[in-house]
């Protein structure tokens, strides 16, 4: 569990895209984002107050989050200076970088001396159990995709917002690095050892109030041969009551797999639902989230209207049109 | 890669069952089993020559394999004495124990001093790639089960034997601890990090002659919620041309999951085949392997005859009746 709120470290980001983790935190958990820390030459700007460490500390920030990708996979001397000063100032550090904070001897030494925590969200900090498949109380919804990177995290976060707006009880459950940094906790599922994958998701979504929804961030795709095992573990460990199908209609082939075409939404439904019903016989497919970023507004609207008629399910682009339809479908379950 | 042949260490095994790893090596790779090493009080006997370290060394043994489960998960002082003497004598050590050889400071020190290797087959020794899904040459067959522990490893090893007897080119590809110790190499799939599961199986079953078969050891089950992600990674990473369905007809519920019933063989076929065809559109289900150990011989024969008629596939118990039918089904593909 990472202590919030955060000071968002943008470093010397070469462009806005490099700061997409920080952007995600600001978009989805603005209450966690006290300010931004930019170094000389930084080309990203979240529109948050620029703060030095002392100002952020005074404003209540507890953790400096590295919200930017580093160049060449190396934590530079210039970054180090800021990170070490942050530890000295009383901040914890949190990072989703491939090269881990804990592998940097100077950071480890200063963190120990100052009693601060180093959170590397790429690697599990918990010993997860093996899944036992026992039915849990409360409800769960999982986004499953025709492919990787079709908007499953975005859909889940937008759904969480829409449900809260309607007074429903919901919790976004992060299963990837960005989601974990946004919310402060979760399971870095792609880094979990095979035998414990499903168990980690049971651990992440424990017993809860009967009317509470865990919104589980999806990963991979049953149809993506590199990562389908991870998706399978989410479907069985998550015990979902509801599935949301996610799709990006203009993609020519599976992400990173030129020889592989995407399945249709019908095939995704007919594959994912029976597998989900192994763990939860009551599971239903309740809606569709489409990433229409490569379509005009008119094209997107027409596509969604046709899709609703064809599939008999509410369909939306949560980014363009909100996730209200999906929240209502869950409320009606 | 573990150097063969082996001296099989049975330690102070309390009964024959405790030595089942050693038994598997002797049954399936007798040419790897030079002799057995038994300590005082050992209640297991493989019927191999009893040898001390010097005799086994003289007979050509390269590795001392711990072929027995230890009590309480601790490597005892009495065992240590033998293991250290073996290292001094020039043996490598190999183990599938949960507590690792590499975590024992004395073994590590002596192995370093003597230049010998410690193989803990529970943990990967390789950095596996992420799967790329590119079609590989050669053929592959995978055993998939209605449940865990229904005889998938046994089926694969028996099939390998039957194929070699027929002059077919085949290689058993181990994906679990016992299989790895039997053959000397493989992937400990349940210990691989999620993102690399499918890639580890691609690595294990590389390009090969067009008429060569990799016989991939199955793990878990698509219907076992604790381990289904591992099975999924085998199906997509393995790119099988052929599936063999494995079943144990008398089991009342899924292994370790009292609330879960087994799927039928029809449901297993209809679930596994379309998923396998994502990675290899030519994949077919070619046969059925049934573990009939809890049925009389007459019951087993009647069951298999009915099953062949119902499913339209050759069905056998490889242990009781051999795997010839399955080898012939593969030869006919």
Short mmCIF file of C-alpha atoms in Angstrom, two decimals, chain A residues 15-308:
data_model
loop_
_atom_site.label_atom_id
_atom_site.label_comp_id
_atom_site.label_asym_id
_atom_site.label_seq_id
_atom_site.Cartn_x
_atom_site.Cartn_y
_atom_site.Cartn_z
CA UNK A 15 7.16 15.08 -24.19
CA UNK A 16 3.69 14.84 -22.68
CA UNK A 17 3.28 11.15 -23.62
CA UNK A 18 6.30 10.19 -21.49
CA UNK A 19 4.34 11.37 -18.42
CA UNK A 20 1.28 9.21 -19.07
CA UNK A 21 1.45 7.49 -15.69
CA UNK A 22 1.34 10.87 -13.95
CA UNK A 23 -1.44 11.93 -16.30
CA UNK A 24 -3.44 8.82 -15.33
CA UNK A 25 -3.08 9.63 -11.65
CA UNK A 26 -4.17 13.23 -12.18
CA UNK A 27 -7.12 12.22 -14.40
CA UNK A 28 -8.45 9.43 -12.19
CA UNK A 29 -7.38 10.32 -8.67
CA UNK A 30 -6.92 14.11 -8.67
CA UNK A 31 -7.24 14.03 -4.89
CA UNK A 32 -4.00 11.99 -4.84
CA UNK A 33 -2.08 14.57 -6.90
CA UNK A 34 -0.91 17.47 -4.72
CA UNK A 35 1.48 18.88 -7.30
CA UNK A 36 4.08 18.19 -9.96
CA UNK A 37 7.89 18.25 -9.73
CA UNK A 38 9.58 19.18 -13.00
CA UNK A 39 13.29 19.31 -13.70
CA UNK A 40 15.03 21.60 -16.12
CA UNK A 41 14.12 20.69 -19.70
CA UNK A 42 10.86 18.94 -18.77
CA UNK A 43 8.44 19.08 -21.72
CA UNK A 44 5.43 17.65 -19.91
CA UNK A 45 2.92 19.67 -17.92
CA UNK A 46 -0.10 18.26 -16.10
CA UNK A 47 -1.46 21.70 -15.23
CA UNK A 48 -0.85 20.99 -11.54
CA UNK A 49 0.98 23.43 -9.24
CA UNK A 50 4.76 23.17 -9.64
CA UNK A 51 6.21 22.37 -6.23
CA UNK A 52 9.62 21.77 -4.75
CA UNK A 53 9.97 19.08 -2.10
CA UNK A 54 9.44 21.40 0.85
CA UNK A 55 6.29 22.93 -0.62
CA UNK A 56 4.85 19.50 -1.45
CA UNK A 57 5.64 18.28 2.06
CA UNK A 58 3.89 21.29 3.53
CA UNK A 59 0.90 20.56 1.26
CA UNK A 60 0.64 17.07 2.74
CA UNK A 61 2.26 14.90 0.05
CA UNK A 62 3.53 11.57 1.44
CA UNK A 63 5.05 9.83 -1.58
CA UNK A 64 7.05 10.99 -4.58
CA UNK A 65 5.72 8.98 -7.52
CA UNK A 66 7.86 8.61 -10.62
CA UNK A 67 5.20 9.44 -13.15
CA UNK A 68 7.45 9.41 -16.19
CA UNK A 69 9.34 6.87 -18.27
CA UNK A 70 13.12 7.12 -18.05
CA UNK A 71 15.40 7.11 -21.07
CA UNK A 72 17.41 4.00 -21.77
CA UNK A 73 16.20 2.21 -18.66
CA UNK A 74 18.73 3.97 -16.43
CA UNK A 75 17.95 6.14 -13.42
CA UNK A 76 20.13 9.17 -14.19
CA UNK A 77 22.34 11.05 -11.75
CA UNK A 78 20.07 14.07 -12.13
CA UNK A 79 17.03 12.02 -11.07
CA UNK A 80 18.97 10.41 -8.25
CA UNK A 81 19.71 13.77 -6.71
CA UNK A 82 15.98 14.54 -6.49
CA UNK A 83 15.02 11.05 -5.30
CA UNK A 84 17.61 11.07 -2.53
CA UNK A 85 16.60 14.57 -1.44
CA UNK A 86 12.97 13.37 -1.36
CA UNK A 87 13.85 10.48 0.95
CA UNK A 88 15.79 12.87 3.18
CA UNK A 89 12.76 15.17 3.20
CA UNK A 90 10.55 12.31 4.46
CA UNK A 91 8.90 11.11 1.25
CA UNK A 92 8.45 7.47 0.30
CA UNK A 93 9.25 6.69 -3.35
CA UNK A 94 7.04 4.75 -5.76
CA UNK A 95 7.95 3.63 -9.26
CA UNK A 96 6.76 1.41 -12.08
CA UNK A 97 10.09 1.54 -13.92
CA UNK A 98 11.61 -1.68 -15.24
CA UNK A 99 14.84 -0.95 -13.44
CA UNK A 100 13.90 -1.17 -9.80
CA UNK A 101 14.49 1.37 -7.07
CA UNK A 102 15.53 -1.50 -4.81
CA UNK A 103 18.39 -2.36 -7.14
CA UNK A 104 19.97 1.08 -6.63
CA UNK A 105 22.33 0.79 -3.68
CA UNK A 106 22.33 4.51 -2.89
CA UNK A 107 18.54 4.72 -2.76
CA UNK A 108 18.36 1.61 -0.58
CA UNK A 109 20.95 2.99 1.83
CA UNK A 110 19.24 6.38 2.17
CA UNK A 111 15.79 4.79 2.49
CA UNK A 112 17.08 2.61 5.31
CA UNK A 113 18.79 5.48 7.06
CA UNK A 114 15.68 7.66 6.84
CA UNK A 115 13.16 4.90 7.49
CA UNK A 116 11.34 5.54 4.21
CA UNK A 117 9.79 2.97 1.84
CA UNK A 118 10.74 2.18 -1.77
CA UNK A 119 7.74 0.84 -3.72
CA UNK A 120 8.55 -0.92 -6.99
CA UNK A 121 5.08 -1.67 -8.30
CA UNK A 122 6.46 -3.94 -11.05
CA UNK A 123 7.17 -6.67 -8.53
CA UNK A 124 4.85 -8.23 -5.97
CA UNK A 125 5.34 -7.19 -2.35
CA UNK A 126 3.01 -9.95 -1.08
CA UNK A 127 3.20 -13.77 -0.96
CA UNK A 128 -0.04 -14.67 -2.64
CA UNK A 129 -1.94 -17.88 -1.86
CA UNK A 130 -2.92 -20.57 -4.35
CA UNK A 131 -6.53 -19.95 -5.40
CA UNK A 132 -9.12 -22.01 -3.54
CA UNK A 133 -12.15 -21.15 -5.69
CA UNK A 134 -14.40 -20.61 -2.67
CA UNK A 135 -17.33 -18.31 -3.49
CA UNK A 136 -16.87 -14.83 -2.04
CA UNK A 137 -19.54 -12.36 -1.00
CA UNK A 138 -20.00 -9.10 -2.88
CA UNK A 139 -20.00 -8.62 -6.64
CA UNK A 140 -17.25 -8.39 -9.22
CA UNK A 141 -17.03 -7.15 -12.79
CA UNK A 142 -14.13 -7.84 -15.16
CA UNK A 143 -13.28 -6.25 -18.50
CA UNK A 144 -12.11 -8.75 -21.12
CA UNK A 145 -10.73 -7.69 -24.49
CA UNK A 146 -10.52 -8.94 -28.04
CA UNK A 147 -6.87 -7.84 -27.79
CA UNK A 148 -4.36 -6.28 -25.40
CA UNK A 149 -4.41 -2.49 -24.96
CA UNK A 150 -7.96 -1.92 -26.15
CA UNK A 151 -8.94 0.24 -23.17
CA UNK A 152 -9.67 -2.22 -20.38
CA UNK A 153 -8.08 -0.11 -17.63
CA UNK A 154 -9.72 3.05 -18.87
CA UNK A 155 -13.09 1.27 -19.02
CA UNK A 156 -12.73 0.02 -15.47
CA UNK A 157 -11.75 3.43 -14.09
CA UNK A 158 -14.58 5.17 -15.98
CA UNK A 159 -17.02 2.56 -14.74
CA UNK A 160 -15.84 3.12 -11.16
CA UNK A 161 -16.48 6.85 -11.55
CA UNK A 162 -19.92 6.32 -13.10
CA UNK A 163 -20.94 3.88 -10.38
CA UNK A 164 -19.87 6.21 -7.58
CA UNK A 165 -21.78 9.05 -9.24
CA UNK A 166 -24.86 6.86 -9.02
CA UNK A 167 -24.25 6.13 -5.35
CA UNK A 168 -23.21 2.55 -5.98
CA UNK A 169 -20.47 0.97 -3.86
CA UNK A 170 -17.47 0.20 -6.03
CA UNK A 171 -13.71 -0.26 -5.84
CA UNK A 172 -11.33 -0.24 -8.79
CA UNK A 173 -8.92 -3.16 -8.34
CA UNK A 174 -5.65 -2.54 -10.16
CA UNK A 175 -3.78 -5.45 -11.75
CA UNK A 176 -1.09 -3.50 -13.62
CA UNK A 177 1.61 -0.98 -12.83
CA UNK A 178 -0.23 2.15 -13.91
CA UNK A 179 -3.40 1.16 -12.10
CA UNK A 180 -1.43 0.41 -8.94
CA UNK A 181 0.23 3.82 -9.00
CA UNK A 182 -3.11 5.51 -9.64
CA UNK A 183 -4.84 3.92 -6.68
CA UNK A 184 -1.92 3.15 -4.37
CA UNK A 185 -2.39 -0.61 -4.34
CA UNK A 186 -3.15 -3.70 -6.41
CA UNK A 187 -1.49 -6.78 -7.86
CA UNK A 188 1.22 -6.54 -10.56
CA UNK A 189 -0.22 -9.65 -12.18
CA UNK A 190 2.23 -9.98 -15.05
CA UNK A 191 5.04 -10.35 -12.50
CA UNK A 192 3.31 -12.96 -10.33
CA UNK A 193 4.59 -16.56 -10.43
CA UNK A 194 2.30 -18.85 -12.47
CA UNK A 195 0.96 -20.99 -9.62
CA UNK A 196 -0.21 -17.94 -7.66
CA UNK A 197 -1.86 -15.86 -10.39
CA UNK A 198 -5.47 -16.79 -9.69
CA UNK A 199 -4.79 -16.71 -5.94
CA UNK A 200 -3.47 -13.17 -6.20
CA UNK A 201 -6.77 -12.08 -7.73
CA UNK A 202 -8.78 -13.84 -5.03
CA UNK A 203 -6.60 -11.98 -2.51
CA UNK A 204 -7.22 -8.68 -4.33
CA UNK A 205 -11.01 -9.05 -4.34
CA UNK A 206 -12.00 -10.49 -0.95
CA UNK A 207 -15.41 -10.90 0.66
CA UNK A 208 -17.35 -7.67 0.68
CA UNK A 209 -20.83 -6.19 1.18
CA UNK A 210 -23.48 -7.91 -0.91
CA UNK A 211 -24.07 -4.71 -2.90
CA UNK A 212 -20.40 -3.80 -3.34
CA UNK A 213 -18.72 -4.12 -6.75
CA UNK A 214 -15.06 -4.80 -7.30
CA UNK A 215 -14.15 -3.51 -10.74
CA UNK A 216 -11.23 -5.68 -11.75
CA UNK A 217 -8.74 -4.26 -14.24
CA UNK A 218 -8.35 -6.70 -17.12
CA UNK A 219 -5.01 -7.78 -18.64
CA UNK A 220 -4.11 -9.32 -21.98
CA UNK A 221 -6.73 -11.26 -23.93
CA UNK A 222 -7.81 -14.89 -24.21
CA UNK A 223 -6.91 -14.49 -27.90
CA UNK A 224 -3.44 -13.01 -27.39
CA UNK A 225 -1.11 -16.00 -27.33
CA UNK A 226 1.62 -14.19 -25.39
CA UNK A 227 -0.56 -13.28 -22.39
CA UNK A 228 -3.73 -15.41 -22.50
CA UNK A 229 -2.72 -17.31 -19.38
CA UNK A 230 -2.81 -14.09 -17.39
CA UNK A 231 -6.32 -13.34 -18.68
CA UNK A 232 -7.45 -16.86 -17.80
CA UNK A 233 -6.23 -16.41 -14.22
CA UNK A 234 -8.22 -13.15 -13.95
CA UNK A 235 -11.37 -14.87 -15.18
CA UNK A 236 -11.08 -17.72 -12.68
CA UNK A 237 -9.49 -15.87 -9.76
CA UNK A 238 -11.85 -12.92 -10.17
CA UNK A 239 -15.04 -15.03 -10.07
CA UNK A 240 -16.80 -12.25 -11.98
CA UNK A 241 -20.58 -11.81 -11.81
CA UNK A 242 -20.37 -9.65 -14.91
CA UNK A 243 -18.11 -9.33 -17.93
CA UNK A 244 -17.67 -6.27 -20.11
CA UNK A 245 -16.34 -6.89 -23.61
CA UNK A 246 -13.69 -4.43 -24.83
CA UNK A 247 -12.77 -3.82 -28.45
CA UNK A 248 -10.87 -1.51 -30.81
CA UNK A 249 -12.57 -1.91 -34.22
CA UNK A 250 -9.87 -0.52 -36.52
CA UNK A 251 -6.97 -2.71 -35.45
CA UNK A 252 -5.56 -4.79 -38.34
CA UNK A 253 -3.99 -7.55 -36.21
CA UNK A 254 -3.38 -8.55 -32.61
CA UNK A 255 -0.97 -6.21 -30.85
CA UNK A 256 2.60 -7.35 -31.54
CA UNK A 257 1.40 -10.47 -33.42
CA UNK A 258 1.25 -9.66 -37.14
CA UNK A 259 -0.01 -13.14 -38.08
CA UNK A 260 -3.04 -13.03 -35.79
CA UNK A 261 -6.40 -11.40 -36.50
CA UNK A 262 -8.71 -10.17 -33.76
CA UNK A 263 -11.73 -12.29 -32.82
CA UNK A 264 -15.19 -10.84 -33.24
CA UNK A 265 -17.06 -9.66 -30.17
CA UNK A 266 -19.40 -12.66 -30.59
CA UNK A 267 -16.46 -15.06 -30.43
CA UNK A 268 -15.03 -13.24 -27.41
CA UNK A 269 -18.40 -13.49 -25.66
CA UNK A 270 -18.85 -17.17 -26.50
CA UNK A 271 -15.32 -18.00 -25.33
CA UNK A 272 -15.05 -15.90 -22.18
CA UNK A 273 -18.50 -16.46 -20.72
CA UNK A 274 -18.44 -20.29 -20.41
CA UNK A 275 -14.95 -20.07 -18.90
CA UNK A 276 -16.15 -17.46 -16.38
CA UNK A 277 -19.13 -19.65 -15.52
CA UNK A 278 -16.75 -22.38 -14.35
CA UNK A 279 -15.92 -20.16 -11.36
CA UNK A 280 -19.26 -18.35 -11.15
CA UNK A 281 -22.22 -20.03 -12.89
CA UNK A 282 -24.27 -16.83 -12.54
CA UNK A 283 -21.84 -14.74 -14.60
CA UNK A 284 -23.34 -12.68 -17.43
CA UNK A 285 -22.01 -10.44 -20.19
CA UNK A 286 -23.51 -7.03 -19.45
CA UNK A 287 -22.09 -4.57 -21.93
CA UNK A 288 -19.48 -3.52 -24.47
CA UNK A 289 -16.81 -0.83 -24.28
CA UNK A 290 -15.41 0.28 -27.61
CA UNK A 291 -12.28 2.37 -28.10
CA UNK A 292 -13.38 4.62 -30.99
CA UNK A 293 -10.34 6.92 -31.00
CA UNK A 294 -9.65 6.20 -34.68
CA UNK A 295 -13.25 6.88 -35.78
CA UNK A 296 -15.09 10.16 -36.31
CA UNK A 297 -17.83 11.00 -33.83
CA UNK A 298 -20.50 10.09 -36.39
CA UNK A 299 -18.80 6.83 -37.29
CA UNK A 300 -18.47 5.96 -33.62
CA UNK A 301 -22.12 6.67 -32.89
CA UNK A 302 -23.29 4.63 -35.87
CA UNK A 303 -20.94 1.76 -34.95
CA UNK A 304 -22.19 1.66 -31.36
CA UNK A 305 -25.85 1.80 -32.42
CA UNK A 306 -25.38 -1.12 -34.82
CA UNK A 307 -23.44 -3.04 -32.19
CA UNK A 308 -26.19 -2.65 -29.61
#
